[in-house]
Short mmCIF file of C-alpha atoms and ligand atoms in Angstrom, two decimals:
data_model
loop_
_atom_site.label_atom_id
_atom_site.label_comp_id
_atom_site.label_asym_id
_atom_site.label_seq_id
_atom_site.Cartn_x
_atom_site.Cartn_y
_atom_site.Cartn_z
CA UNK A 213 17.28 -16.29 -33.92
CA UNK A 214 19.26 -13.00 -34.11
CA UNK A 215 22.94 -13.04 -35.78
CA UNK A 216 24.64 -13.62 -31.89
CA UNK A 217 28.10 -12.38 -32.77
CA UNK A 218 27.16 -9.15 -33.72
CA UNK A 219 24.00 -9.07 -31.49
CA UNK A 220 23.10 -5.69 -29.82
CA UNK A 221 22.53 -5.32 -25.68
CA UNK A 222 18.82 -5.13 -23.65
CA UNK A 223 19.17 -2.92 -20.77
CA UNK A 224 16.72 -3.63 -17.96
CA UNK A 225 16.78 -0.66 -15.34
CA UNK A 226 15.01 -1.24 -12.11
CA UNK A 227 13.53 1.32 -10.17
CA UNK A 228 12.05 0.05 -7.46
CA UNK A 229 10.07 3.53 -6.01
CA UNK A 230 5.79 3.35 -5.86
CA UNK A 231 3.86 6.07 -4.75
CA UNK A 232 1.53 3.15 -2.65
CA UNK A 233 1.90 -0.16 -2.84
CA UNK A 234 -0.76 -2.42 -4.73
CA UNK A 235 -2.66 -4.78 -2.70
CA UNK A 236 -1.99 -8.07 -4.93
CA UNK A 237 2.13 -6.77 -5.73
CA UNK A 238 4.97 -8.82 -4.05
CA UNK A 239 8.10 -7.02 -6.45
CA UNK A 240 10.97 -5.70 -4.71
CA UNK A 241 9.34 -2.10 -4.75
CA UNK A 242 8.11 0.17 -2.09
CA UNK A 243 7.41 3.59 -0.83
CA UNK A 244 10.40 5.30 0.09
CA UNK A 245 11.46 9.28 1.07
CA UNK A 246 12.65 10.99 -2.21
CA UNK A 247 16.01 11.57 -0.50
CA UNK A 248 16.46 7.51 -1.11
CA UNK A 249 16.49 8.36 -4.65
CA UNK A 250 19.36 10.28 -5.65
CA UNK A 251 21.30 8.10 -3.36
CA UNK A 252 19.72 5.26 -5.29
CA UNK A 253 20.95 6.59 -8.98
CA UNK A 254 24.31 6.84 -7.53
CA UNK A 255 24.87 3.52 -7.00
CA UNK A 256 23.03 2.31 -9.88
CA UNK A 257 25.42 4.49 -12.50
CA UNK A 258 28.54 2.98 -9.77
CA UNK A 259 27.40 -0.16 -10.62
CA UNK A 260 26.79 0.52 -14.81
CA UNK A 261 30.26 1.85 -14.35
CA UNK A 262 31.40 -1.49 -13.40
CA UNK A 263 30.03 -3.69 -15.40
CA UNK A 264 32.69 -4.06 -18.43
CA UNK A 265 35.49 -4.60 -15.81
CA UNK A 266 33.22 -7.47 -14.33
CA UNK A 267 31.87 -9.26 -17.52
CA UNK A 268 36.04 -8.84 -18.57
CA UNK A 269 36.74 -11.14 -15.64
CA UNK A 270 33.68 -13.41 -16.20
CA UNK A 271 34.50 -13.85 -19.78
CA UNK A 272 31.59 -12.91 -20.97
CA UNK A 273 30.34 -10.19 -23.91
CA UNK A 274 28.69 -6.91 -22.87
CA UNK A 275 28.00 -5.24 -26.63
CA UNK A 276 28.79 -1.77 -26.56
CA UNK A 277 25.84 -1.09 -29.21
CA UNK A 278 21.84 -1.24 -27.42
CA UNK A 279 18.91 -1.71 -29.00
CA UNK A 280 16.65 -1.13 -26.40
CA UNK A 281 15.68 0.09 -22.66
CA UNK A 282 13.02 -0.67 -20.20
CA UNK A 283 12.95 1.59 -17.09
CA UNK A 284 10.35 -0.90 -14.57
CA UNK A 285 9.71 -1.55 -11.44
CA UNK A 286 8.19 0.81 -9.61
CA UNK A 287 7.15 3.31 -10.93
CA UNK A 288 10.30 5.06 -12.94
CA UNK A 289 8.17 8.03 -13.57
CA UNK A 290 8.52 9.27 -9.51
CA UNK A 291 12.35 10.23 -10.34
CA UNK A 292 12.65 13.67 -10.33
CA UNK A 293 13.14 14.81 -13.71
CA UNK A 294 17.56 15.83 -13.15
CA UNK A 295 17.46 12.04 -11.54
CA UNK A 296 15.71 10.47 -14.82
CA UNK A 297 18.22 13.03 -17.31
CA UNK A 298 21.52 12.09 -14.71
CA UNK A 299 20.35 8.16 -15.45
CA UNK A 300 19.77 8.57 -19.16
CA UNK A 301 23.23 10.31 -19.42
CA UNK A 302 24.91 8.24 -17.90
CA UNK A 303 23.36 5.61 -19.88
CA UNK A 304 24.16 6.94 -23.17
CA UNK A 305 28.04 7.63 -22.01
CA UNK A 306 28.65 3.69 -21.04
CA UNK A 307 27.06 2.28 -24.34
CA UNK A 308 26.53 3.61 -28.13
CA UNK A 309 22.28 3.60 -28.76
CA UNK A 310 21.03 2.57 -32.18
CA UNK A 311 19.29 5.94 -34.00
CA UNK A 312 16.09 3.74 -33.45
CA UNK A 313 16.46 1.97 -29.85
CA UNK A 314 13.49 1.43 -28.23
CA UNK A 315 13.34 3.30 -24.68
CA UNK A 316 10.47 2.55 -22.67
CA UNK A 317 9.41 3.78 -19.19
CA UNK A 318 6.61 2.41 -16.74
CA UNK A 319 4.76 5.25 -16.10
CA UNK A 320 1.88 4.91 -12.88
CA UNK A 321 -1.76 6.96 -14.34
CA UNK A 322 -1.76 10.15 -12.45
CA UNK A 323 1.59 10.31 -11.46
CA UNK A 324 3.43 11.99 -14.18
CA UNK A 325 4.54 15.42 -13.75
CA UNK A 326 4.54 18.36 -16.50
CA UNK A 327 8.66 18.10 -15.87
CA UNK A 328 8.90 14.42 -15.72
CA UNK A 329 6.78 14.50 -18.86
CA UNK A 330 9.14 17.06 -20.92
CA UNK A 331 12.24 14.99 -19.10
CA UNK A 332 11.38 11.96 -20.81
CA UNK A 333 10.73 13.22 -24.37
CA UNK A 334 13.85 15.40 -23.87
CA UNK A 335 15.94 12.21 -23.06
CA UNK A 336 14.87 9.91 -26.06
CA UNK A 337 11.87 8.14 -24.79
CA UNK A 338 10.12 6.52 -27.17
CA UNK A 339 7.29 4.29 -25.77
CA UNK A 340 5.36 4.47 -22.46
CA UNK A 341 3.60 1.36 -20.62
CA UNK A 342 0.97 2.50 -17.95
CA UNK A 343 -0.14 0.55 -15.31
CA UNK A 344 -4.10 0.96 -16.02
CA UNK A 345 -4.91 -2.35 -14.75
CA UNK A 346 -8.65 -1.35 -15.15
CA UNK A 347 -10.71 1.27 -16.41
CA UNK A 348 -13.70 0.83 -13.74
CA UNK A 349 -12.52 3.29 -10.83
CA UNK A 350 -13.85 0.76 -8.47
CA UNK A 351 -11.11 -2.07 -8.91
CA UNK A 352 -8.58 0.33 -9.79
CA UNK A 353 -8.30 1.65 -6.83
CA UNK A 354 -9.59 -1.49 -4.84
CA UNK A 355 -6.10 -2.68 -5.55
CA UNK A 356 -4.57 0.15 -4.61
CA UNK A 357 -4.00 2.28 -7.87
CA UNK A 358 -4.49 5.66 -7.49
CA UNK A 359 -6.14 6.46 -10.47
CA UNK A 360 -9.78 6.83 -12.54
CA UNK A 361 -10.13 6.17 -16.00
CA UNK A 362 -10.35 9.96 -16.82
CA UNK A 363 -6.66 10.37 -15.32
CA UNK A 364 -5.64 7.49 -17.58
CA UNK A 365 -7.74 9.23 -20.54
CA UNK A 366 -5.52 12.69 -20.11
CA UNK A 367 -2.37 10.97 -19.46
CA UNK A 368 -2.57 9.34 -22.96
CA UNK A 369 -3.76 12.74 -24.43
CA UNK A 370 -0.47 14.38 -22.48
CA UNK A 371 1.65 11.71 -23.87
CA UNK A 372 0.51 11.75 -27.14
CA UNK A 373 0.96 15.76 -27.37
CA UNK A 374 4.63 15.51 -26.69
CA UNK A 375 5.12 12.83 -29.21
CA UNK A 376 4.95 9.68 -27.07
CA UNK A 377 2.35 7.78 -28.66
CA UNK A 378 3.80 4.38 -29.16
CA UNK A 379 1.84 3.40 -25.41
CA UNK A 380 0.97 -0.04 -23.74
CA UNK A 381 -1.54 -0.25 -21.24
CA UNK A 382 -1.30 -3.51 -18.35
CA UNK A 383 -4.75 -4.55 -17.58
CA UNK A 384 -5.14 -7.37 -15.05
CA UNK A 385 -8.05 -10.04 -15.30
CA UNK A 386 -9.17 -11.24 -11.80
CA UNK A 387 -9.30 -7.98 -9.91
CA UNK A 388 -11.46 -7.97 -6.79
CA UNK A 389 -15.07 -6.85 -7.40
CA UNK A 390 -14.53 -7.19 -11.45
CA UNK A 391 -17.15 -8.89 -13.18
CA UNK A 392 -17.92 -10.46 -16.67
CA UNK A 393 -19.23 -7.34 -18.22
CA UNK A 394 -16.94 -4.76 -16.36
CA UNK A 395 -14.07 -6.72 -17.87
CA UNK A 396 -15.50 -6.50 -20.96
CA UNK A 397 -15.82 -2.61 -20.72
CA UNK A 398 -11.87 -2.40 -19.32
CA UNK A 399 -11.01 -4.21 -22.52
CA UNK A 400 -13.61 -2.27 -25.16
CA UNK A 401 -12.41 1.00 -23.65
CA UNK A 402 -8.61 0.17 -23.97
CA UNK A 403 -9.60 -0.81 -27.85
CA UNK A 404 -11.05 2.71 -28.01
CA UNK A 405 -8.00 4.68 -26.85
CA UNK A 406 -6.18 3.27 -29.89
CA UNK A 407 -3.06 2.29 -28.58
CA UNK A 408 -0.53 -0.23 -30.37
CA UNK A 409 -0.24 -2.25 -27.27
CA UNK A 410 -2.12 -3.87 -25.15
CA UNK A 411 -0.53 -6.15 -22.04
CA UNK A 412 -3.30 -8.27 -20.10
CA UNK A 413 -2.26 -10.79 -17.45
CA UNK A 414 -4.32 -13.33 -15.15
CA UNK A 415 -4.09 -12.16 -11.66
CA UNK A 416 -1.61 -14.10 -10.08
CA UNK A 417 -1.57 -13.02 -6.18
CA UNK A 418 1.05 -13.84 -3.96
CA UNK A 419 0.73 -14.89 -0.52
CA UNK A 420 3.46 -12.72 0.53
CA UNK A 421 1.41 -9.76 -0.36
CA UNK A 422 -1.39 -8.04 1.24
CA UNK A 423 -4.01 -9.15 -0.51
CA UNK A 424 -2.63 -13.27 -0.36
CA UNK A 425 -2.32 -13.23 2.69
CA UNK A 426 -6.05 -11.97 3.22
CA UNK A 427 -6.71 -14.63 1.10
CA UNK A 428 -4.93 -17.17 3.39
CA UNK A 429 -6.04 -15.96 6.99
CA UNK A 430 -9.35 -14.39 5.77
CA UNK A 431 -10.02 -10.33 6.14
CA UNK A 432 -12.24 -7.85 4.27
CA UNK A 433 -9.80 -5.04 4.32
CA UNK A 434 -8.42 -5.88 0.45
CA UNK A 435 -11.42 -7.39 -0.38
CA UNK A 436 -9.92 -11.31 -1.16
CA UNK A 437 -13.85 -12.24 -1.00
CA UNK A 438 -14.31 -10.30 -4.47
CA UNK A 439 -11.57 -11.97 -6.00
CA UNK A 440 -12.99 -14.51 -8.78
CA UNK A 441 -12.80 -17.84 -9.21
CA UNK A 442 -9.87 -19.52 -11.02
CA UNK A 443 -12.67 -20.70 -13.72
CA UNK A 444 -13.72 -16.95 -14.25
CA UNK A 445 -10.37 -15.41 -14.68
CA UNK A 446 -9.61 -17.93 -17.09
CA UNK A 447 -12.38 -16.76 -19.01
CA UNK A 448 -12.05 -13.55 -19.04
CA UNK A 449 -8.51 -14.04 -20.57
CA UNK A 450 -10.10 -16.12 -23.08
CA UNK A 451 -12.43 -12.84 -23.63
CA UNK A 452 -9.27 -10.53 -24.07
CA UNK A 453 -8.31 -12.76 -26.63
CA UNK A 454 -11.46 -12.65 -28.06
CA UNK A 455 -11.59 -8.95 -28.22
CA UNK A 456 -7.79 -7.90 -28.38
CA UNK A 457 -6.31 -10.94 -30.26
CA UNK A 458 -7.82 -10.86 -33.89
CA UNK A 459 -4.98 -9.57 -35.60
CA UNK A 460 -5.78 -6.92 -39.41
CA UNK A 461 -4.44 -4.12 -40.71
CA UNK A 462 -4.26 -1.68 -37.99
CA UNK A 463 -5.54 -3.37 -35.53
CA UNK A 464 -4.05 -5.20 -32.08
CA UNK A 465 -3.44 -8.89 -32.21
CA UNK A 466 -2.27 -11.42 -29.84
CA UNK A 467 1.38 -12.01 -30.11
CA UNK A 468 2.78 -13.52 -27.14
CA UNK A 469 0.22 -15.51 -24.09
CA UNK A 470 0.34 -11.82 -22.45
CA UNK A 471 1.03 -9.16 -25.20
CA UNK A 472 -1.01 -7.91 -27.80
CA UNK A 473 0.44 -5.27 -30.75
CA UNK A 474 -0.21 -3.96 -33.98
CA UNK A 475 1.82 -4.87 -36.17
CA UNK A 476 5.48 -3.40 -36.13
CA UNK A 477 4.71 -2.42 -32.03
CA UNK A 478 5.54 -5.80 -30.76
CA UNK A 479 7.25 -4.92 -27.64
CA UNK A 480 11.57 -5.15 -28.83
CA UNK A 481 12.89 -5.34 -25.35
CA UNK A 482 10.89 -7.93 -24.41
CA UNK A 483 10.66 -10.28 -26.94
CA UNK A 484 14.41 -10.46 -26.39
CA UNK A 485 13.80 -12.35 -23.61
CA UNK A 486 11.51 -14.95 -25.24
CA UNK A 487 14.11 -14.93 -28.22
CA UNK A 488 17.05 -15.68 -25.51
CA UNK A 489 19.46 -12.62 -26.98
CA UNK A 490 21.77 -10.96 -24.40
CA UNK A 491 20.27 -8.89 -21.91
CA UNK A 492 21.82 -6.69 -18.72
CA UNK A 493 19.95 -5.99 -15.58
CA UNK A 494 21.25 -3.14 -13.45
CA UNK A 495 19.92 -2.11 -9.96
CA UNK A 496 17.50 -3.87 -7.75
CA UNK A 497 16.12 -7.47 -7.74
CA UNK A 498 17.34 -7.79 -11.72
CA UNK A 499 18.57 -10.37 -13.89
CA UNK A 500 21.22 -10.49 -16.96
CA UNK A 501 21.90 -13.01 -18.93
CA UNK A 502 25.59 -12.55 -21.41
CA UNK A 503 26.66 -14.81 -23.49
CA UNK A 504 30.38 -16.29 -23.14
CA UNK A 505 33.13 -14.09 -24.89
CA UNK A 506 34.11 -15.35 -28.15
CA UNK A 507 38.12 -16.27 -28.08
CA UNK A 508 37.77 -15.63 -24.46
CA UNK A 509 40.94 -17.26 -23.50
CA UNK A 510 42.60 -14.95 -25.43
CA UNK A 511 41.39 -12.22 -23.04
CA UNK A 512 43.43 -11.93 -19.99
CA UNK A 513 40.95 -10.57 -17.74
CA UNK A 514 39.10 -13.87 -18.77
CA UNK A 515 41.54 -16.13 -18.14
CA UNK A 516 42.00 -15.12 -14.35
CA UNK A 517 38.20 -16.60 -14.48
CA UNK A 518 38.58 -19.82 -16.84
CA UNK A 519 39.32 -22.43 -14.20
CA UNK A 520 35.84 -21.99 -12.56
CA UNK A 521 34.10 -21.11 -16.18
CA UNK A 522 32.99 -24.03 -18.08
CA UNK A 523 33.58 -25.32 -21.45
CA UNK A 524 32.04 -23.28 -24.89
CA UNK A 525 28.41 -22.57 -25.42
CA UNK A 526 27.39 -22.23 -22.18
CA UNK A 527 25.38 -18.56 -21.32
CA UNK A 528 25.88 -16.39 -17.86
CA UNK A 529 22.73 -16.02 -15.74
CA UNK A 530 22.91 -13.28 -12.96
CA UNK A 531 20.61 -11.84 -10.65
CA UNK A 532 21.03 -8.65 -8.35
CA UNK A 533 20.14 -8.38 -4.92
CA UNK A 534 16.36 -7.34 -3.58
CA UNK A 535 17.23 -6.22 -0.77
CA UNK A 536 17.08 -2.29 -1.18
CA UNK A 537 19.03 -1.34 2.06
CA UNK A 538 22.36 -3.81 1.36
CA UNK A 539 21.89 -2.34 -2.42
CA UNK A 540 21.99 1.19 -1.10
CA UNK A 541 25.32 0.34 1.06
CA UNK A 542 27.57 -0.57 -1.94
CA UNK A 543 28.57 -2.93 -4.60
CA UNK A 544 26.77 -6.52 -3.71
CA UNK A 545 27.86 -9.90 -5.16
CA UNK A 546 25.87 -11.23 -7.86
CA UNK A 547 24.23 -14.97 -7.83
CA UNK A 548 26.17 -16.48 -11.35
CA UNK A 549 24.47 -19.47 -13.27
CA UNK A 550 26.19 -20.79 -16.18
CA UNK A 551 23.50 -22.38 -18.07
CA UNK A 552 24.58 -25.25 -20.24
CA UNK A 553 23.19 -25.75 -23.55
CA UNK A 554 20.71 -28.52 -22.32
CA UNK A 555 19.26 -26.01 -20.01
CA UNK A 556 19.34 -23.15 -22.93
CA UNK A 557 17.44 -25.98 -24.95
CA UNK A 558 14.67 -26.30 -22.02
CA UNK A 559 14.29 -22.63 -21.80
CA UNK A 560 14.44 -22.14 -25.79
CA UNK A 561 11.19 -24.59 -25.57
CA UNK A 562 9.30 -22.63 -22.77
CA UNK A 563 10.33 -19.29 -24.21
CA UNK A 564 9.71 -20.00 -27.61
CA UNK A 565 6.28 -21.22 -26.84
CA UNK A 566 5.08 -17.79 -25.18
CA UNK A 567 4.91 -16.33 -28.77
CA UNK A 568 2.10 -16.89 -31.15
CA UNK A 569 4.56 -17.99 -34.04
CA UNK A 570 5.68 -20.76 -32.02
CA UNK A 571 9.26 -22.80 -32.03
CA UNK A 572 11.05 -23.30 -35.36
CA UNK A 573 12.13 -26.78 -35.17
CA UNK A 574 14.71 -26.74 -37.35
CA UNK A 575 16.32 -23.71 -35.97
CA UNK A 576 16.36 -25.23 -33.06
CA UNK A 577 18.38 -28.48 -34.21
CA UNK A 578 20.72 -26.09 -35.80
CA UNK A 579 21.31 -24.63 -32.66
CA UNK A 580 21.66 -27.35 -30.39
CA UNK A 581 21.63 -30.79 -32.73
CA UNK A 582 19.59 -33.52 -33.64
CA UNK A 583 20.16 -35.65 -30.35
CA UNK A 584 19.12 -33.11 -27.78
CA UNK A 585 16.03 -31.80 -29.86
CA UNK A 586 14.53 -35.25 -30.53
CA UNK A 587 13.19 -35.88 -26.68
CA UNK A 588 11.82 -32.78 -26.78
CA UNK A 589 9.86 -33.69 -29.81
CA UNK A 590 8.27 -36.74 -27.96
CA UNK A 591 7.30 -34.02 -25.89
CA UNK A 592 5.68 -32.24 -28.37
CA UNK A 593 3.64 -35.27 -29.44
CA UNK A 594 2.19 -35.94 -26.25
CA UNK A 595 0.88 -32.95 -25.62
CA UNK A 596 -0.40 -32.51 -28.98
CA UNK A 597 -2.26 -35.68 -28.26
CA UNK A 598 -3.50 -33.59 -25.27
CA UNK A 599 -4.59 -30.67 -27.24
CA UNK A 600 -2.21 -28.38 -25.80
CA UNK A 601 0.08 -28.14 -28.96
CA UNK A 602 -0.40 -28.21 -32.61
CA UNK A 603 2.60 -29.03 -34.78
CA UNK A 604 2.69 -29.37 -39.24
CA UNK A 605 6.08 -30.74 -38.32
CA UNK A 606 7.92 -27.61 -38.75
CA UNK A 607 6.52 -24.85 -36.22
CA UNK A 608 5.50 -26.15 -33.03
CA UNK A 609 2.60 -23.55 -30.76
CA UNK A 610 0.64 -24.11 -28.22
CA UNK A 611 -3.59 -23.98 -28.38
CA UNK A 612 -6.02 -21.65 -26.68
CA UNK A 613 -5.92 -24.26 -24.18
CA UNK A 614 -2.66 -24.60 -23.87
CA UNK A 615 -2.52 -20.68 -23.67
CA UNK A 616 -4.23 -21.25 -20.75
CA UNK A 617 -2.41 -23.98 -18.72
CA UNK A 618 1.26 -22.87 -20.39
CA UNK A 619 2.88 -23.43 -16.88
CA UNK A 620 1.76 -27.32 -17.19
CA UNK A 621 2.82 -27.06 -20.82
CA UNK A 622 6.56 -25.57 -20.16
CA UNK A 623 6.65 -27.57 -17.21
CA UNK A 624 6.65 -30.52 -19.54
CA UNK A 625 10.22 -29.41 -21.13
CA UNK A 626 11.90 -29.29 -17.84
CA UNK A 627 14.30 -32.02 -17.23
CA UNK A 628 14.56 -33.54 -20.38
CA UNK A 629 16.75 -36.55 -20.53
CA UNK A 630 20.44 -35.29 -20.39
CA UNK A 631 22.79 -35.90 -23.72
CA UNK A 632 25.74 -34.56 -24.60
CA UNK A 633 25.89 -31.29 -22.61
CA UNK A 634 27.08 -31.17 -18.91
CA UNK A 635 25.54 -29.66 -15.98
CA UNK A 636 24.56 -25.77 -14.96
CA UNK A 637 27.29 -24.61 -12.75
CA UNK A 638 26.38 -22.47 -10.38
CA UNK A 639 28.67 -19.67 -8.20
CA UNK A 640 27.85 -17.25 -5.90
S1 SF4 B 715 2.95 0.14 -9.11
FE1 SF4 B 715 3.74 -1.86 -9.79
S2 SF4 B 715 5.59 -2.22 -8.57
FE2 SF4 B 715 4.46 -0.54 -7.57
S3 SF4 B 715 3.22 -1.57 -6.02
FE3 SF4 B 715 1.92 -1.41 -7.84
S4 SF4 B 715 2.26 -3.35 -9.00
FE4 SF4 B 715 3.90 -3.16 -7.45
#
């Protein structure tokens, strides 16, 4: 667990603009006129503006100092190149970057300009993720990429040539039409290209988007026949792992259920998330999460807020709105959570268990005591019992198999009996 007090800030920027929208995608993202997004920065640097003022009144830290960026969404790489420089800016006018923050930007294969290419190396970007999904043209652009693997081939050799060449590349397992041995290829060829990072995920599709609700009412326009079984995507994750996940000198290896990285390109920004340090979410459909200001009833600002904010060690939760048209209008109010340190607990289980090193016990009864760890380690024995765990008593991790059914796993964590920490509190 990072030193908290002196702890540096995530910065999540959404930008929620796609060229097309992918048949299996439910984010808040969509194709919108370019005019939307100037107006769209605007607001976003109105509300980075804001957000010391806001976290004064909430009580809550926002570190000057930031250790690392992710532009998502969307497709970040559609801003016009003075949009992506006027963010970046802006950015580096509110808060003080570390010499060696990581800055990533999602970047869609085929869609990134000679400009937008020089604008990103020219504002600081250091590492690119691409949305490959797969290298067989076929299901690439079944699911609505626009891309072939040659585009994706030159966009890594343009990358590369402007000094970009710490790269992830998403592939998804479960694609309509993919098979055993064209999975196989999507993951040999990513090995080839020689990048440090590799993200592969299970298709997950939602019935709120095209192709899950094809799925649901039947259709052959997004091709929900082709999709495979639950059984086969399963195994081809267990294949990525197989390929990608043998970690040596050099070479990827799994670190997290989705992530693979050679060693020393673990992605920063995210595994803040699974290591619960602060993080702040600015623009659409995104989530912060600040820890409480240390001697914040000394603060003023804070005090105005300490009758509705709860008692020490509790962590601020807050999530923007998705809906891109009230966003556009002006400043929106944010859904709050204070999570108590019960619920931290929970989520320091289910976080901690993403990563391939597993959960420290004893940090975590540093952290959060004897009392409230020891349900959680009955827990932890049934499911080792289950084969979903393995624990020496120190590090607990989870198995391939419980790699595979980590949702039943975490679920397990949720609700543990109550002890000496109150209730979430939640404000809107
Ligand atoms: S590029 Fe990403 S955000 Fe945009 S539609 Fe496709 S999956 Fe969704």
């Amino acid at each position: 667990m990072a030193d908290l007090q002196n702890d540096a800030l995530g910065i999540y920027i959404s930008i929620p603009f796609c060229r097309s929208k992918c048949t299996y995608c439910n984010f808040a993202s969509g194709v919108y006129p370019a005019s939307e997004h100037a107006h769209y920065i605007d607001r976003l640097i109105e509300d980075m503006a804001a957000t010391g003022e806001w976290a004064a009144q909430m009580g809550v830290e926002l570190p000057r100092r930031v250790d690392s960026v992710y532009r998502g969404g969307g497709t970040p790489s559609l801003l016009a190149p003075e949009l992506l420089a006027r963010l970046f800016s802006a950015l580096r006018a509110r808060f003080d970057f570390d010499p060696d923050a990581e800055i990533t930007v999602e970047c869609a294969p085929g869609q990134i300009a000679d400009e937008t290419l020089g604008a990103l190396a020219a504002a600081g970007v250091n590492r690119v993720s691409l949305g490959v999904q797969s290298f067989i043209d076929k299901e690439a652009q079944s699911s609505g990429r626009l891309h072939s693997r040659a585009i994706v081939l030159d966009d890594l050799r343009r990358l590369r040539a402007v000094g970009i060449s710490n790269i992830n590349l998403d592939l998804i397992a479960g694609l309509p039409g993919q098979t055993f041995a064209s999975w196989q290829e999507s993951l040999d060829v990513l090995k080839a290209t020689g990048v440090p990072h590799a993200s592969v995920y299970m298709l997950e599709v939602d019935e709120d988007s095209r192709l899950g609700r094809e799925m649901l009412a039947g259709g052959a326009r997004y091709h929900a026949e082709l999709v495979p079984t639950d059984d086969a995507i399963a195994a081809m994750y267990t294949t990525a792992i197989e390929t990608l996940g043998r970690p040596g000198r050099g070479r990827l290896g799994q670190y997290e259920i989705s992530n693979f990285a050679v060693r020393g390109h673990e992605s920063r920004h995210n595994l803040r998330y699974w290591q619960r340090r602060p993080y702040l979410g600015l623009g659409l459909d995104a989530s912060s999460m600040l820890r409480e200001a240390l001697h914040a009833a000394d603060l003023p600002a804070a005090n105005k807020s300490a009758e509705g904010r709860p008692e020490p060690g509790y962590v601020l939760r807050f999530n923007t709105t998705d809906d891109l048209g009230a966003y556009l209008a002006g400043p929106q109010p944010v859904e709050t959570a204070w999570l108590s340190p019960a619920s931290q607990h929970e989520e320091a289980w289910f976080l901690g268990l993403r990563r391939n090193v597993g959960v420290h016990v004893a940090a975590l009864r540093r952290e959060f005591g004897r009392k409230m760890v020891a349900p959680a380690m009955e827990v932890v024995g049934r499911m080792v019992e289950r084969g979903l765990l393995t624990s020496d008593g120190k590090t607990v991790r989870l198995t391939a198999q419980g790699q595979l059914l980590s949702n039943d796993v975490f679920q397990e964590f949720l609700g543990l009996p109550a002890t000496s920490a109150g209730a979430d509190h939640l404000q809107e």
